[in-house]
Amino acid sequence: MRGIKGALWAAGVALVFATGAQAGGVLRPGLYEGLMLAVDGGGAVSGSFAQQDSCAFRIAGRASAKGVAEVRTVSEGSAPAIEGRLSAGTDSVSLALPGGQQLPGCGNVLPPLIDKGLDLDLTHKGTWTRLVSVVADRTALRKSPGEAGRAYVVRGDVLGVVSGKADLLEVDFVSAQGRVMRGWIAAKDAKAIGAP
């Protein structure tokens, strides 16, 4: 009898460690491989996923206290919304979007694991409360609010909002190479990636 209890206890411990990537954390803003994630103080979650220039989509939802968010893809086109789940790990998230390979451009990019949970490791910590998409053809990315600005972001670029001041937003732009540039843009030139 003692051997059976020991074996059951060991199996339980193994199960806890095996499911650790799916549970136990708090959803935090940051860059998780191809997923840029923002979380505000009220639990609203917005994300932008991009890999290999062909597979790109956005998600929005609300996080629970248990580090899980029910999310839905947000599209400006005609693609149907897909409901899924985002779960926090220690330094990772797991994104489950059943049918995610059907998203435009994602068939050959996303592995079948996306249906049950694709684990994405944290590559850059963020402080983003929300994500915005640039709606102007191009807008200056200023180093400070009063500067004219030499760098630009263009229509469709996704930015992480750090703070706001009057009609300006302090944002982070993450390049395709993973380099993060912080600056200020005109608030009128961006649109929030909102709730579905």
GROMACS .gro file of C-alpha atoms in nm:
model
  196
    1MET     CA    1   0.000   0.000   0.000
    2ARG     CA    2   0.285   0.235   0.082
    3GLY     CA    3   0.432   0.184  -0.269
    4ILE     CA    4   0.104   0.283  -0.434
    5LYS     CA    5   0.075   0.602  -0.223
    6GLY     CA    6   0.436   0.692  -0.307
    7ALA     CA    7   0.378   0.633  -0.676
    8LEU     CA    8   0.060   0.845  -0.670
    9TRP     CA    9   0.241   1.123  -0.483
   10ALA     CA   10   0.528   1.120  -0.738
   11ALA     CA   11   0.278   1.127  -1.026
   12GLY     CA   12   0.104   1.427  -0.867
   13VAL     CA   13   0.432   1.615  -0.829
   14ALA     CA   14   0.522   1.539  -1.192
   15LEU     CA   15   0.182   1.668  -1.306
   16VAL     CA   16   0.230   1.995  -1.114
   17PHE     CA   17   0.569   2.051  -1.277
   18ALA     CA   18   0.443   1.950  -1.622
   19THR     CA   19   0.157   2.202  -1.611
   20GLY     CA   20   0.363   2.482  -1.459
   21ALA     CA   21   0.388   2.669  -1.791
   22GLN     CA   22   0.011   2.699  -1.806
   23ALA     CA   23  -0.059   2.820  -1.454
   24GLY     CA   24   0.054   3.017  -1.159
   25GLY     CA   25   0.165   3.353  -1.295
   26VAL     CA   26   0.025   3.698  -1.346
   27LEU     CA   27  -0.016   3.836  -1.697
   28ARG     CA   28   0.242   4.112  -1.738
   29PRO     CA   29   0.317   4.346  -2.027
   30GLY     CA   30   0.612   4.261  -2.246
   31LEU     CA   31   0.733   4.105  -2.565
   32TYR     CA   32   0.684   3.727  -2.568
   33GLU     CA   33   0.866   3.612  -2.879
   34GLY     CA   34   0.623   3.733  -3.150
   35LEU     CA   35   0.352   3.857  -2.913
   36MET     CA   36   0.357   4.217  -2.786
   37LEU     CA   37   0.131   4.226  -2.480
   38ALA     CA   38  -0.015   4.517  -2.280
   39VAL     CA   39  -0.209   4.486  -1.953
   40ASP     CA   40  -0.374   4.777  -1.771
   41GLY     CA   41  -0.452   4.808  -1.400
   42GLY     CA   42  -0.811   4.693  -1.452
   43GLY     CA   43  -0.710   4.370  -1.624
   44ALA     CA   44  -0.777   4.471  -1.986
   45VAL     CA   45  -0.538   4.284  -2.216
   46SER     CA   46  -0.438   4.378  -2.569
   47GLY     CA   47  -0.186   4.201  -2.785
   48SER     CA   48  -0.032   4.204  -3.130
   49PHE     CA   49   0.125   3.889  -3.276
   50ALA     CA   50   0.353   3.899  -3.580
   51GLN     CA   51   0.588   3.637  -3.724
   52GLN     CA   52   0.759   3.596  -4.061
   53ASP     CA   53   0.587   3.904  -4.215
   54SER     CA   54   0.285   3.693  -4.315
   55CYS     CA   55   0.117   3.589  -3.990
   56ALA     CA   56  -0.014   3.889  -3.797
   57PHE     CA   57  -0.318   3.930  -3.578
   58ARG     CA   58  -0.435   4.118  -3.270
   59ILE     CA   59  -0.606   3.997  -2.955
   60ALA     CA   60  -0.803   4.165  -2.679
   61GLY     CA   61  -0.969   4.045  -2.361
   62ARG     CA   62  -0.977   4.066  -1.984
   63ALA     CA   63  -0.746   3.894  -1.736
   64SER     CA   64  -0.865   3.717  -1.423
   65ALA     CA   65  -0.682   3.721  -1.091
   66LYS     CA   66  -0.553   3.373  -1.173
   67GLY     CA   67  -0.333   3.490  -1.462
   68VAL     CA   68  -0.570   3.376  -1.736
   69ALA     CA   69  -0.745   3.593  -1.995
   70GLU     CA   70  -1.027   3.496  -2.223
   71VAL     CA   71  -0.924   3.662  -2.551
   72ARG     CA   72  -1.059   3.709  -2.899
   73THR     CA   73  -0.883   3.800  -3.221
   74VAL     CA   74  -0.954   4.154  -3.339
   75SER     CA   75  -0.951   4.214  -3.712
   76GLU     CA   76  -1.010   4.522  -3.920
   77GLY     CA   77  -1.074   4.301  -4.222
   78SER     CA   78  -1.333   4.034  -4.289
   79ALA     CA   79  -1.161   3.751  -4.100
   80PRO     CA   80  -1.392   3.598  -3.837
   81ALA     CA   81  -1.295   3.642  -3.472
   82ILE     CA   82  -1.146   3.342  -3.295
   83GLU     CA   83  -1.196   3.299  -2.922
   84GLY     CA   84  -0.915   3.163  -2.712
   85ARG     CA   85  -0.719   3.186  -2.391
   86LEU     CA   86  -0.396   3.348  -2.274
   87SER     CA   87  -0.233   3.200  -1.963
   88ALA     CA   88   0.062   3.333  -1.764
   89GLY     CA   89   0.366   3.126  -1.675
   90THR     CA   90   0.670   3.238  -1.476
   91ASP     CA   91   0.851   3.412  -1.764
   92SER     CA   92   0.621   3.304  -2.043
   93VAL     CA   93   0.264   3.299  -2.168
   94SER     CA   94   0.065   3.027  -2.337
   95LEU     CA   95  -0.166   3.137  -2.619
   96ALA     CA   96  -0.443   2.897  -2.721
   97LEU     CA   97  -0.646   2.990  -3.030
   98PRO     CA   98  -0.839   2.687  -3.161
   99GLY     CA   99  -0.831   2.721  -3.541
  100GLY     CA  100  -0.552   2.981  -3.528
  101GLN     CA  101  -0.381   2.827  -3.831
  102GLN     CA  102  -0.683   2.947  -4.033
  103LEU     CA  103  -0.596   3.314  -3.968
  104PRO     CA  104  -0.474   3.490  -4.286
  105GLY     CA  105  -0.107   3.412  -4.351
  106CYS     CA  106  -0.072   3.185  -4.047
  107GLY     CA  107  -0.127   2.839  -4.199
  108ASN     CA  108   0.243   2.768  -4.257
  109VAL     CA  109   0.369   2.976  -3.964
  110LEU     CA  110   0.172   2.870  -3.656
  111PRO     CA  111   0.220   2.511  -3.537
  112PRO     CA  112  -0.083   2.295  -3.453
  113LEU     CA  113   0.002   2.363  -3.085
  114ILE     CA  114  -0.179   2.698  -3.121
  115ASP     CA  115  -0.507   2.507  -3.079
  116LYS     CA  116  -0.423   2.392  -2.724
  117GLY     CA  117  -0.152   2.637  -2.618
  118LEU     CA  118   0.161   2.772  -2.780
  119ASP     CA  119   0.421   2.867  -2.516
  120LEU     CA  120   0.598   3.199  -2.580
  121ASP     CA  121   0.897   3.307  -2.371
  122LEU     CA  122   0.946   3.661  -2.240
  123THR     CA  123   1.213   3.839  -2.446
  124HIS     CA  124   1.159   4.199  -2.325
  125LYS     CA  125   0.978   4.330  -2.017
  126GLY     CA  126   0.736   4.613  -2.089
  127THR     CA  127   0.538   4.871  -1.895
  128TRP     CA  128   0.262   4.902  -2.153
  129THR     CA  129  -0.092   4.969  -2.036
  130ARG     CA  130  -0.238   4.937  -2.386
  131LEU     CA  131  -0.136   4.897  -2.746
  132VAL     CA  132  -0.213   5.138  -3.027
  133SER     CA  133  -0.186   5.111  -3.402
  134VAL     CA  134  -0.060   5.404  -3.610
  135VAL     CA  135  -0.342   5.531  -3.835
  136ALA     CA  136  -0.153   5.821  -4.000
  137ASP     CA  137   0.061   5.755  -4.308
  138ARG     CA  138   0.357   5.845  -4.086
  139THR     CA  139   0.405   6.028  -3.759
  140ALA     CA  140   0.714   6.163  -3.586
  141LEU     CA  141   0.859   5.962  -3.298
  142ARG     CA  142   1.002   6.238  -3.077
  143LYS     CA  143   1.264   6.183  -2.807
  144SER     CA  144   1.083   6.437  -2.585
  145PRO     CA  145   0.742   6.609  -2.605
  146GLY     CA  146   0.888   6.940  -2.726
  147GLU     CA  147   1.123   6.800  -2.989
  148ALA     CA  148   1.043   6.803  -3.361
  149GLY     CA  149   1.149   6.440  -3.410
  150ARG     CA  150   1.370   6.274  -3.670
  151ALA     CA  151   1.245   5.916  -3.652
  152TYR     CA  152   0.905   5.808  -3.784
  153VAL     CA  153   0.656   5.528  -3.737
  154VAL     CA  154   0.416   5.442  -4.017
  155ARG     CA  155   0.058   5.327  -4.071
  156GLY     CA  156  -0.004   4.986  -3.914
  157ASP     CA  157   0.293   4.995  -3.673
  158VAL     CA  158   0.194   4.875  -3.326
  159LEU     CA  159   0.321   5.073  -3.027
  160GLY     CA  160   0.309   5.005  -2.654
  161VAL     CA  161   0.172   5.300  -2.455
  162VAL     CA  162   0.380   5.391  -2.149
  163SER     CA  163   0.204   5.716  -2.052
  164GLY     CA  164   0.018   6.015  -2.192
  165LYS     CA  165   0.052   6.392  -2.166
  166ALA     CA  166  -0.205   6.634  -2.313
  167ASP     CA  167  -0.236   6.533  -2.679
  168LEU     CA  168   0.080   6.319  -2.682
  169LEU     CA  169   0.149   5.954  -2.602
  170GLU     CA  170   0.477   5.817  -2.469
  171VAL     CA  171   0.526   5.490  -2.655
  172ASP     CA  172   0.768   5.208  -2.724
  173PHE     CA  173   0.824   5.090  -3.079
  174VAL     CA  174   0.969   4.740  -3.118
  175SER     CA  175   1.156   4.690  -3.446
  176ALA     CA  176   1.153   4.366  -3.643
  177GLN     CA  177   1.498   4.296  -3.494
  178GLY     CA  178   1.359   4.330  -3.139
  179ARG     CA  179   1.515   4.672  -3.070
  180VAL     CA  180   1.295   4.894  -2.850
  181MET     CA  181   1.279   5.268  -2.919
  182ARG     CA  182   1.094   5.498  -2.677
  183GLY     CA  183   0.948   5.830  -2.787
  184TRP     CA  184   0.643   6.053  -2.809
  185ILE     CA  185   0.378   6.064  -3.083
  186ALA     CA  186   0.067   6.274  -3.146
  187ALA     CA  187  -0.230   6.091  -2.990
  188LYS     CA  188  -0.448   6.172  -3.293
  189ASP     CA  189  -0.219   5.961  -3.512
  190ALA     CA  190  -0.292   5.633  -3.329
  191LYS     CA  191  -0.593   5.415  -3.250
  192ALA     CA  192  -0.622   5.180  -2.952
  193ILE     CA  193  -0.635   4.806  -3.012
  194GLY     CA  194  -0.963   4.775  -2.828
  195ALA     CA  195  -1.182   4.512  -2.680
  196PRO     CA  196  -1.352   4.284  -2.932
   0.00000   0.00000   0.00000
